[in-house]
mmCIF file of C-alpha atoms in Angstrom:
data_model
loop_
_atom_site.group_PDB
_atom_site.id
_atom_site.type_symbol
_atom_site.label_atom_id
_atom_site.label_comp_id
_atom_site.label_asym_id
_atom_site.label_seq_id
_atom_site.Cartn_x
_atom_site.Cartn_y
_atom_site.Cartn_z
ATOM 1 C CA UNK A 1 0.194 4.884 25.438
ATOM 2 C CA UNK A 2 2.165 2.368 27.708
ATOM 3 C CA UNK A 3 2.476 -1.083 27.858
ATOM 4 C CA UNK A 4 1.961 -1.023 31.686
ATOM 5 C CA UNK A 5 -1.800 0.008 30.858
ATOM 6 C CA UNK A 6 -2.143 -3.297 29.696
ATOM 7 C CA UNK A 7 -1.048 -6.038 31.798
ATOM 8 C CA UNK A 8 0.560 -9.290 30.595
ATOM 9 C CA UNK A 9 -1.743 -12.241 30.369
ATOM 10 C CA UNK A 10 -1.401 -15.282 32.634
ATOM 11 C CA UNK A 11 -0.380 -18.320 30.639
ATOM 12 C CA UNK A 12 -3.753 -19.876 31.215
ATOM 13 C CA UNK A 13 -5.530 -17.111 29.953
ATOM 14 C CA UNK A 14 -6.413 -16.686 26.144
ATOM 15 C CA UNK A 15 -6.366 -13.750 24.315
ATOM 16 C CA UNK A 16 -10.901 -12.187 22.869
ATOM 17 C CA UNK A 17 -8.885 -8.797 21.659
ATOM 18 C CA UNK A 18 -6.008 -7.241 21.326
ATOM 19 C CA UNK A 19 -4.956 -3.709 22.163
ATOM 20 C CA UNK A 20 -3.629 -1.369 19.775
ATOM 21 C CA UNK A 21 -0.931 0.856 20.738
ATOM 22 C CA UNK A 22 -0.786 4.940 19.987
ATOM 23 C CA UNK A 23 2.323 7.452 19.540
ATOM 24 C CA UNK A 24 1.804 9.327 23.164
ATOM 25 C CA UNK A 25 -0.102 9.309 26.603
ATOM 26 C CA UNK A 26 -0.124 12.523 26.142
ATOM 27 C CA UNK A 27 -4.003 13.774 25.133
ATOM 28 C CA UNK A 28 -2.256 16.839 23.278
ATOM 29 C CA UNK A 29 -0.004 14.922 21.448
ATOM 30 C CA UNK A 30 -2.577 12.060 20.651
ATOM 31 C CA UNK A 31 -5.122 15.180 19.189
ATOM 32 C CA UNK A 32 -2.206 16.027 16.897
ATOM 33 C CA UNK A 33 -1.435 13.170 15.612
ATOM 34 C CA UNK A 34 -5.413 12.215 14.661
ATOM 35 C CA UNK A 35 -5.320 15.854 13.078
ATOM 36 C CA UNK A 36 -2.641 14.966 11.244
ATOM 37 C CA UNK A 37 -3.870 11.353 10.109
ATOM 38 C CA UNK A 38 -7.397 12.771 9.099
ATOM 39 C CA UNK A 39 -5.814 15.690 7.002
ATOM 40 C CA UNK A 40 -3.730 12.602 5.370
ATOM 41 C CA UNK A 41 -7.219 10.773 5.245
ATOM 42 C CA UNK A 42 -8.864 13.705 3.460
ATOM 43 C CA UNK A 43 -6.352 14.450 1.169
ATOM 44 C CA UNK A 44 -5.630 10.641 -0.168
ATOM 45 C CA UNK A 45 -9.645 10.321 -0.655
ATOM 46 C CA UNK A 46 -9.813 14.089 -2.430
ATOM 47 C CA UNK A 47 -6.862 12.949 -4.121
ATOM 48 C CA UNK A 48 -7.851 9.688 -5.500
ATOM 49 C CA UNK A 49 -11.358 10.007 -5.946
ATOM 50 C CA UNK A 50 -10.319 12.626 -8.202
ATOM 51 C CA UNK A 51 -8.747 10.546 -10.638
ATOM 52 C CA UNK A 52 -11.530 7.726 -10.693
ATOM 53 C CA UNK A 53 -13.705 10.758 -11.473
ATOM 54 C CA UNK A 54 -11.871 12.597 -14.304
ATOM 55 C CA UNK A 55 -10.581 8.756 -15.935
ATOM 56 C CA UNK A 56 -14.226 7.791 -16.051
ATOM 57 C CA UNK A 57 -16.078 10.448 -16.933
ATOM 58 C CA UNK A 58 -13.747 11.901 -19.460
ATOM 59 C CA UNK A 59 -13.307 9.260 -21.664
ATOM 60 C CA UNK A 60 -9.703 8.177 -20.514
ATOM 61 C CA UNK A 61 -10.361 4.453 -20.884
ATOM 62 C CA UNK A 62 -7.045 3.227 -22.491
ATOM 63 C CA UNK A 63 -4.592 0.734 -21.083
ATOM 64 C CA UNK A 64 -2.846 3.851 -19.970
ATOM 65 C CA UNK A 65 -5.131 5.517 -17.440
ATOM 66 C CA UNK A 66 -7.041 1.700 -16.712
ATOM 67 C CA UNK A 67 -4.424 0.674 -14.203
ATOM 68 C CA UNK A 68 -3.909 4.028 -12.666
ATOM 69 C CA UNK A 69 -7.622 4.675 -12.178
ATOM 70 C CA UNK A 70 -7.973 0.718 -10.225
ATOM 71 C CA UNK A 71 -4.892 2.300 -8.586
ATOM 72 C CA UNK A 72 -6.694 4.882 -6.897
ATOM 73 C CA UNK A 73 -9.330 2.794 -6.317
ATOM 74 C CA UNK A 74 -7.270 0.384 -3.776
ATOM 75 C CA UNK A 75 -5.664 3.157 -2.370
ATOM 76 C CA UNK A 76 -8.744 4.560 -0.900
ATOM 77 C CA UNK A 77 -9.757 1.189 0.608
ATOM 78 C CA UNK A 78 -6.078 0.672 1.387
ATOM 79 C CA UNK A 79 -6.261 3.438 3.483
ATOM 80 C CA UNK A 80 -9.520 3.168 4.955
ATOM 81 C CA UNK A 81 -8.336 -0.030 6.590
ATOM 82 C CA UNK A 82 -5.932 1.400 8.963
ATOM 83 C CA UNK A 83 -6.663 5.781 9.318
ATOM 84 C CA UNK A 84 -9.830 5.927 10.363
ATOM 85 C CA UNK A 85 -9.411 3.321 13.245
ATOM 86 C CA UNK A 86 -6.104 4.912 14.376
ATOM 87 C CA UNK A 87 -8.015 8.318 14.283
ATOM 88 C CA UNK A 88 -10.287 6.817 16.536
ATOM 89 C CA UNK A 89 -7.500 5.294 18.977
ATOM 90 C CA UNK A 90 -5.536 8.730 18.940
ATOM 91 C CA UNK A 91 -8.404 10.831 19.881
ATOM 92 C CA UNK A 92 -10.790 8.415 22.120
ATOM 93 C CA UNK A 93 -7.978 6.191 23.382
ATOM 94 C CA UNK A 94 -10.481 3.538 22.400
ATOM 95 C CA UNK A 95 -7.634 1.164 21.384
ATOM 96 C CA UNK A 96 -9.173 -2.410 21.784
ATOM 97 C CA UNK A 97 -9.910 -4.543 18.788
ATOM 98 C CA UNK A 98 -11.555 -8.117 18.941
ATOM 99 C CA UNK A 99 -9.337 -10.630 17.428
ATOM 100 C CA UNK A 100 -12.190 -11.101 14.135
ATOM 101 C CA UNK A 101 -11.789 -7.467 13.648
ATOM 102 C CA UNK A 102 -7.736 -7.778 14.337
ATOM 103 C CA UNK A 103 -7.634 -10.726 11.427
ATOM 104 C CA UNK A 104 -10.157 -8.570 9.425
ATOM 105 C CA UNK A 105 -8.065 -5.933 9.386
ATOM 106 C CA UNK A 106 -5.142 -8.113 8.113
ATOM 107 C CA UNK A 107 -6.646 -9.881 5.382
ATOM 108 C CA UNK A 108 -7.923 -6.345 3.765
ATOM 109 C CA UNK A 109 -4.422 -5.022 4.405
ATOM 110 C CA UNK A 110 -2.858 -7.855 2.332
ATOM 111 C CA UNK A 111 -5.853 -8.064 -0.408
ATOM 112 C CA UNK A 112 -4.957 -4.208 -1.194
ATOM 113 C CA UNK A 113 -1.516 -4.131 -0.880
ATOM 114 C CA UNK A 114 -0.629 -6.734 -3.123
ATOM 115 C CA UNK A 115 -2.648 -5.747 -5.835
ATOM 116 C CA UNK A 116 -0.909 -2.308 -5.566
ATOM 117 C CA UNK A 117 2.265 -3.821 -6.181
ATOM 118 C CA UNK A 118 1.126 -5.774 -8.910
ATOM 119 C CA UNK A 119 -0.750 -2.719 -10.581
ATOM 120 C CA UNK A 120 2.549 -1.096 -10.251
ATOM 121 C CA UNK A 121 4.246 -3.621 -12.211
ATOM 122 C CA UNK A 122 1.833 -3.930 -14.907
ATOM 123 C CA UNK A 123 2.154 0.021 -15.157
ATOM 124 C CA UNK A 124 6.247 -0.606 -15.604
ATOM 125 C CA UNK A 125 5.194 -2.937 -18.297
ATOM 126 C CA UNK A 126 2.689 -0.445 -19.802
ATOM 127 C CA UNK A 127 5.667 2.230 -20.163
ATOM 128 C CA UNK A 128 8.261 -0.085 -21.167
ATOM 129 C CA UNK A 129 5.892 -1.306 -24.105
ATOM 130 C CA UNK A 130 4.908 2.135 -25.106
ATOM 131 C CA UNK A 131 8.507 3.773 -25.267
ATOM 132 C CA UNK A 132 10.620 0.625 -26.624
ATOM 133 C CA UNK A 133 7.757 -1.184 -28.402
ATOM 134 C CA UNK A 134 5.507 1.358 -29.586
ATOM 135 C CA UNK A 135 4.107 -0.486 -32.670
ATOM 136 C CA UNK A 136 3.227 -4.047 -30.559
ATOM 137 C CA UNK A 137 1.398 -1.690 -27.850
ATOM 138 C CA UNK A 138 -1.967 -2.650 -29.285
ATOM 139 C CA UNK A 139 -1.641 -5.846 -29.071
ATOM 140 C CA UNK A 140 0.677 -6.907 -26.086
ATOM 141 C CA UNK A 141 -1.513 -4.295 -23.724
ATOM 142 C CA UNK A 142 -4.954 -4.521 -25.122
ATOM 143 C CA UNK A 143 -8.044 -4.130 -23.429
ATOM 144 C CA UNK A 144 -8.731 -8.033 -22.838
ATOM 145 C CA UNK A 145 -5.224 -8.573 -21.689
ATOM 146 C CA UNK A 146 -5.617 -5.501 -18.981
ATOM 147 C CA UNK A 147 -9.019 -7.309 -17.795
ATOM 148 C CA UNK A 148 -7.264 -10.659 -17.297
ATOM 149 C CA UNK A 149 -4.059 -8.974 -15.612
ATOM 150 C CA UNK A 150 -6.736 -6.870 -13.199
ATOM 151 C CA UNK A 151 -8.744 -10.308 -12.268
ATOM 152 C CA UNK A 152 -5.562 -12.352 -11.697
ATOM 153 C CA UNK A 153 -4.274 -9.231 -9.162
ATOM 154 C CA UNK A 154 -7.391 -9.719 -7.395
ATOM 155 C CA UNK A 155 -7.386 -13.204 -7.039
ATOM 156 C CA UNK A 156 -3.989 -13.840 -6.391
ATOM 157 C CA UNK A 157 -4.125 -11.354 -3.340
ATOM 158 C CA UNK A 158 -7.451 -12.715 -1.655
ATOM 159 C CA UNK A 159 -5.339 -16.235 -1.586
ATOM 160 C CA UNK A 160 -2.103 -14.513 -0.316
ATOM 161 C CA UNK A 161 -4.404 -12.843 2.456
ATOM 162 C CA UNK A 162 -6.238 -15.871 3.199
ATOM 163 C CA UNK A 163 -2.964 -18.185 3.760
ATOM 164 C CA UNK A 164 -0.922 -15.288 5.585
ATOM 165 C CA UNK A 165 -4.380 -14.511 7.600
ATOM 166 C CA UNK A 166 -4.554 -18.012 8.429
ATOM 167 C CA UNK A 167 -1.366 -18.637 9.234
ATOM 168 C CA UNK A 168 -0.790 -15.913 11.794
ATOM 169 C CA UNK A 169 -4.066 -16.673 13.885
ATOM 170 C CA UNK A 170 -2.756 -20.712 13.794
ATOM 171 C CA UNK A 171 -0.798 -20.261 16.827
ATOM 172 C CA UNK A 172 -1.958 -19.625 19.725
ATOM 173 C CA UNK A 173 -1.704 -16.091 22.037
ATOM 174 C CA UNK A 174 -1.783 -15.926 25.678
ATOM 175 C CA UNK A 175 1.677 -13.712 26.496
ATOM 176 C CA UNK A 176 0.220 -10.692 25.609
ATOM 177 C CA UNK A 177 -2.923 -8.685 23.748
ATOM 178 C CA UNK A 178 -0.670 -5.724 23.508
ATOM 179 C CA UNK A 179 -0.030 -4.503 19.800
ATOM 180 C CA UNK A 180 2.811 -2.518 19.445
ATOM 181 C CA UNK A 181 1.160 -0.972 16.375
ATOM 182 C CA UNK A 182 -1.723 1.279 15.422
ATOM 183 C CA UNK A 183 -3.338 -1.511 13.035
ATOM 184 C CA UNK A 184 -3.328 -4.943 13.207
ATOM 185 C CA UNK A 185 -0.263 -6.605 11.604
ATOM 186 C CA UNK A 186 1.332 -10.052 11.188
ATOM 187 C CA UNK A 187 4.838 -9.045 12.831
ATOM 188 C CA UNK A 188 3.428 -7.530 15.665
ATOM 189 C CA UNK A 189 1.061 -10.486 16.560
ATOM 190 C CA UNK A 190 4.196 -13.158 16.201
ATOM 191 C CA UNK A 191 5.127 -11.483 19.110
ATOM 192 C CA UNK A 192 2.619 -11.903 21.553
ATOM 193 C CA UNK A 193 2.586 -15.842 20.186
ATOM 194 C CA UNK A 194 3.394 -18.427 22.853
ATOM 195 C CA UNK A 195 3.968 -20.530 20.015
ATOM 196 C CA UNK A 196 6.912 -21.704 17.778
ATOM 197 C CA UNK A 197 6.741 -19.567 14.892
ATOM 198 C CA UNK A 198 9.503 -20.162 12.948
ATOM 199 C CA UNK A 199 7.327 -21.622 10.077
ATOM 200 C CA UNK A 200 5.793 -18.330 9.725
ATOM 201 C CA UNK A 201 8.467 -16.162 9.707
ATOM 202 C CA UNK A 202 9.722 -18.161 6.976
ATOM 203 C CA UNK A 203 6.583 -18.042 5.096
ATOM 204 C CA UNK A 204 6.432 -14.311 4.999
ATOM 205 C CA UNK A 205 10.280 -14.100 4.050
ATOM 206 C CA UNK A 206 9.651 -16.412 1.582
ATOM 207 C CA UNK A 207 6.644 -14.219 -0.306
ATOM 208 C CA UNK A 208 8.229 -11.041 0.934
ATOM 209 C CA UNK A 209 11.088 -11.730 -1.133
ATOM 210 C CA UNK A 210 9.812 -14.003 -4.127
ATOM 211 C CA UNK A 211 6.310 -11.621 -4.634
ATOM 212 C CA UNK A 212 7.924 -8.132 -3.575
ATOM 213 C CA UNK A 213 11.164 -8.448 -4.933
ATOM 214 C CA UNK A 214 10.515 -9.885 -8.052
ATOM 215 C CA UNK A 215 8.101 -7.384 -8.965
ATOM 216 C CA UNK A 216 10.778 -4.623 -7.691
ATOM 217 C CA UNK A 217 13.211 -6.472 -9.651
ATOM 218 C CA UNK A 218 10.613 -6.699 -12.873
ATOM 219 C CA UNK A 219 10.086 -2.662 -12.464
ATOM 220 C CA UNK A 220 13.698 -1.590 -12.364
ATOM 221 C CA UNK A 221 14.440 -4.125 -15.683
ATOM 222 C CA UNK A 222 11.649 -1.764 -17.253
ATOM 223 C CA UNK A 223 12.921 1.302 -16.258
ATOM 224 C CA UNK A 224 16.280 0.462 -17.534
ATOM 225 C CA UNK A 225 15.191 -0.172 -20.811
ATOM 226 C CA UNK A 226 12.890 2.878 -20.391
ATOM 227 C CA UNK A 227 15.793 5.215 -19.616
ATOM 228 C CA UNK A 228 18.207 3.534 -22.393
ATOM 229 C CA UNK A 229 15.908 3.616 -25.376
ATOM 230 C CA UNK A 230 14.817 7.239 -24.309
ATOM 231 C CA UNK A 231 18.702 8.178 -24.167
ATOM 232 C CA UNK A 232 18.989 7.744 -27.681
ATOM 233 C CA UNK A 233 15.938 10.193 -28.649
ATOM 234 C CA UNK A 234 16.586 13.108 -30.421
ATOM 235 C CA UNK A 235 15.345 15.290 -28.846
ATOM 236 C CA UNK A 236 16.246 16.031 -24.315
ATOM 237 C CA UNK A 237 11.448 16.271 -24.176
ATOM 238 C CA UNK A 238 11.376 12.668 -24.219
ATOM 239 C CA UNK A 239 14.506 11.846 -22.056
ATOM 240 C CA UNK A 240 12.799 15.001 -20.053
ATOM 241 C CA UNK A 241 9.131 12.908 -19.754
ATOM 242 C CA UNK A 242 10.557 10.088 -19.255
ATOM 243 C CA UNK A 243 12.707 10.713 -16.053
ATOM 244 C CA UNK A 244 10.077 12.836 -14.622
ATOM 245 C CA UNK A 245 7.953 10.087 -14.645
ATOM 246 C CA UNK A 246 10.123 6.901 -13.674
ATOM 247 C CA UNK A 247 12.615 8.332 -11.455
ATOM 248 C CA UNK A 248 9.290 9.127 -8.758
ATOM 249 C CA UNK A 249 8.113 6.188 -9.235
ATOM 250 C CA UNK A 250 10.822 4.431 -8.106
ATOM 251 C CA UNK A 251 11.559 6.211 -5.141
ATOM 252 C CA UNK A 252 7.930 5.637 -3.867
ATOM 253 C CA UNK A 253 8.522 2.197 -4.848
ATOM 254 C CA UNK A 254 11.658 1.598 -3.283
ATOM 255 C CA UNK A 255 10.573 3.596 0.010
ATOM 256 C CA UNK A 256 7.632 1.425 0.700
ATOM 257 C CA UNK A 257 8.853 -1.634 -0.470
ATOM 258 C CA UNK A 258 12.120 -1.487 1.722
ATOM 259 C CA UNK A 259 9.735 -0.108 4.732
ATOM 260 C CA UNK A 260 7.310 -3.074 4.644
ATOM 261 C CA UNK A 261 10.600 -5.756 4.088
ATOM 262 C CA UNK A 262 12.226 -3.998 7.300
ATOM 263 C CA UNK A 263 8.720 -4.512 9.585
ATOM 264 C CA UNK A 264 8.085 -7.924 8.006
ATOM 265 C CA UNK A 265 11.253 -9.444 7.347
ATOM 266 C CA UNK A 266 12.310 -8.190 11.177
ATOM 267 C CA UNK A 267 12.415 -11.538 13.289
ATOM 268 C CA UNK A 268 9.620 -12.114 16.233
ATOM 269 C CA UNK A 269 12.163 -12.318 19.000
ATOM 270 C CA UNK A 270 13.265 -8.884 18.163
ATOM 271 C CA UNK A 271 11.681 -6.240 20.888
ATOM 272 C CA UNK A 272 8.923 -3.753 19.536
ATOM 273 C CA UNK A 273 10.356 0.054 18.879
ATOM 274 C CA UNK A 274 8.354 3.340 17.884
ATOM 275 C CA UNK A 275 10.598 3.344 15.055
ATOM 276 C CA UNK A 276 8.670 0.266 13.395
ATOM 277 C CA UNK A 277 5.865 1.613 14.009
ATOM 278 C CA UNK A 278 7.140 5.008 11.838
ATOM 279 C CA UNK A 279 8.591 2.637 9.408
ATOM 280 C CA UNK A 280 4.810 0.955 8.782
ATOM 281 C CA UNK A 281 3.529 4.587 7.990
ATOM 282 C CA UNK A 282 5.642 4.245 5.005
ATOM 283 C CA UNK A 283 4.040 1.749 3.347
ATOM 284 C CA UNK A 284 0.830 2.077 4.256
ATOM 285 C CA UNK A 285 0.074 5.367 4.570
ATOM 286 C CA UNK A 286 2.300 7.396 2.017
ATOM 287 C CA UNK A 287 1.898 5.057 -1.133
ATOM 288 C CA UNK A 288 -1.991 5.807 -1.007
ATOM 289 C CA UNK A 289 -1.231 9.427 -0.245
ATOM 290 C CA UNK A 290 1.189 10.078 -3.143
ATOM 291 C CA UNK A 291 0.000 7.759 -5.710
ATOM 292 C CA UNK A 292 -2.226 10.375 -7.731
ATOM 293 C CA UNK A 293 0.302 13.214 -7.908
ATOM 294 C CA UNK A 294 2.671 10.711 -9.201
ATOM 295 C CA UNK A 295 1.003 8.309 -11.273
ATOM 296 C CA UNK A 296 -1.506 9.870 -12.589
ATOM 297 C CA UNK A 297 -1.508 13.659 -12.211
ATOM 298 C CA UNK A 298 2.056 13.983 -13.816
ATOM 299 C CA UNK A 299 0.139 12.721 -16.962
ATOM 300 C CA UNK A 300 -0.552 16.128 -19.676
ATOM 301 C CA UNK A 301 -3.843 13.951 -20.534
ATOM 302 C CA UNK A 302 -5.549 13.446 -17.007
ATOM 303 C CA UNK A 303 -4.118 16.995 -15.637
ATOM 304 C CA UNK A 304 -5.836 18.570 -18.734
ATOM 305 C CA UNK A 305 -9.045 16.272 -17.871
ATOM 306 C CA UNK A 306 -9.185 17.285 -14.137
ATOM 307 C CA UNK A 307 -8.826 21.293 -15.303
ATOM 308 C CA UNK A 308 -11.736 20.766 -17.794
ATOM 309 C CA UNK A 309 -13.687 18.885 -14.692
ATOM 310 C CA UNK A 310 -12.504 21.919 -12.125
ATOM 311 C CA UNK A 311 -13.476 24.509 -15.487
ATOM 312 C CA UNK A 312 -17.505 22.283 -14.885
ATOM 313 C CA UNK A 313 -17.843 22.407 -11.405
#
């Protein structure tokens, strides 16, 4: 889809919606690409609802499989916010948004994605606790202590939402309604501002680096200790279990966090490419799609709970 579809807005003209930008003009090429978003669609549901079902119903309600089942959880709504809307712009080239549903679709961007991360991090804590303090597990990860880490996720990310949702719908819009995305995000609309926004490029850098890289920071402390204490184990299953399981998640970790920091850490007055608009798939589409293989369905417990659940069906 080009930009020449879409004119450029008088300066006395204010932007009521926005328009959200595909891959390709090309119908062809637009019906692949929603093909290929709904089969990623399909599979992250299948994939997550999955887990929610076998860590319910089976009885896996320990610290362990608490944090991976709200995972799956937010990656289904994390998802929800941005596929089925792209599908819908790929295959109709119905591409306009109103600017409540643009900010809507911001704020439940940031309320799921931050929660992720910090789920994430709490599950680095869980492992380091239960391979380098085994006997303090009980206490330093009970039940009440998940329950209070869960609500303060939640919280914490409906305030971050609120004050970056805010603050990118402060200034004001009348260069453009041109997206240069397929969802709404807070880089994309700094560029159409007509407004200074050096305040909120700073703001995002700011939490960019103190929220995401502290908790990347936090996770890779973990797995450090994770990987030394499990180097001096008798025995190369342990060392074996252990790798298999932190060396994945760090390289889904380290994929999306580096491909959200390039979009949002990119300045405004840098031009729009396609390749940002690759890089946002990253974090916003593979996370949620990868999540239960590698958090959850890597676990002996859960993949023995999902065969007894295929074994009922």
């Amino acid at each position: 889809m080009s930009k020449e579809k879409y004119p450029t807005l008088s300066d006395s003209s204010m932007v009521t919606e926005f328009v959200l930008l595909g891959f390709s003009d090309v119908l062809e090429l637009r019906a692949s690409h929603a093909v290929l978003f709904l089969l990623i669609y399909l599979a992250t549901l299948t994939g997550n609802l999955l887990i929610v079902t076998v860590t319910t119903f089976d009885h896996l309600h320990t610290p362990m499989y608490f944090f991976p089942r709200n995972l799956s959880i937010l990656d289904m709504y994390y998802i929800s916010v941005t596929v089925p809307k792209a599908c819908v712009i790929f295959l109709l080239d119905s591409a306009m948004i109103s600017v409540a549903g643009c900010a809507a679709q911001i704020f439940l961007v940031l309320v799921f994605a931050l929660p992720e991360l910090l789920f994430l991090t709490v599950m680095a804590r869980d492992h380091y606790v239960a391979v380098c303090l085994p006997l303090s597990y009980p206490a330093v990860m009970s039940p009440q202590v998940c329950v209070q880490m869960n609500l303060a996720s939640i919280l914490s990310a409906v305030v971050n939402s609120g004050f970056h949702t805010g603050n990118t719908f402060w200034p004001s819009f009348c260069q453009s309604n041109v997206v240069h995305q397929f969802f709404c995000d807070t880089p994309s609309l700094l560029r159409l501002s007509c407004s200074d926004t050096f305040s909120n490029e700073i703001a995002i850098f700011v939490c960019s680096v103190g929220i995401a890289g502290g908790c990347f920071a936090f996770i890779a402390v973990s797995y450090v200790y994770i990987f030394a204490t499990v180097l001096r184990a008798p025995t190369g299953r342990e060392r074996g279990k252990a790798f298999s399981t932190c060396v994945p998640h760090t390289l889904v970790l380290t994929v999306s966090v580096s491909s959200a920091a390039a979009v949002h850490v990119k300045p405004s007055s840098t031009p729009p490419t396609i390749q940002d608009t690759v890089t946002s798939m990253l974090y916003s589409i593979v996370p949620p799609l990868s999540n239960p293989v590698i958090y959850s369905l890597g676990n002996q417990q859960i993949k023995e709970a999902v065969q007894r659940t295929m074994r009922f069906y």
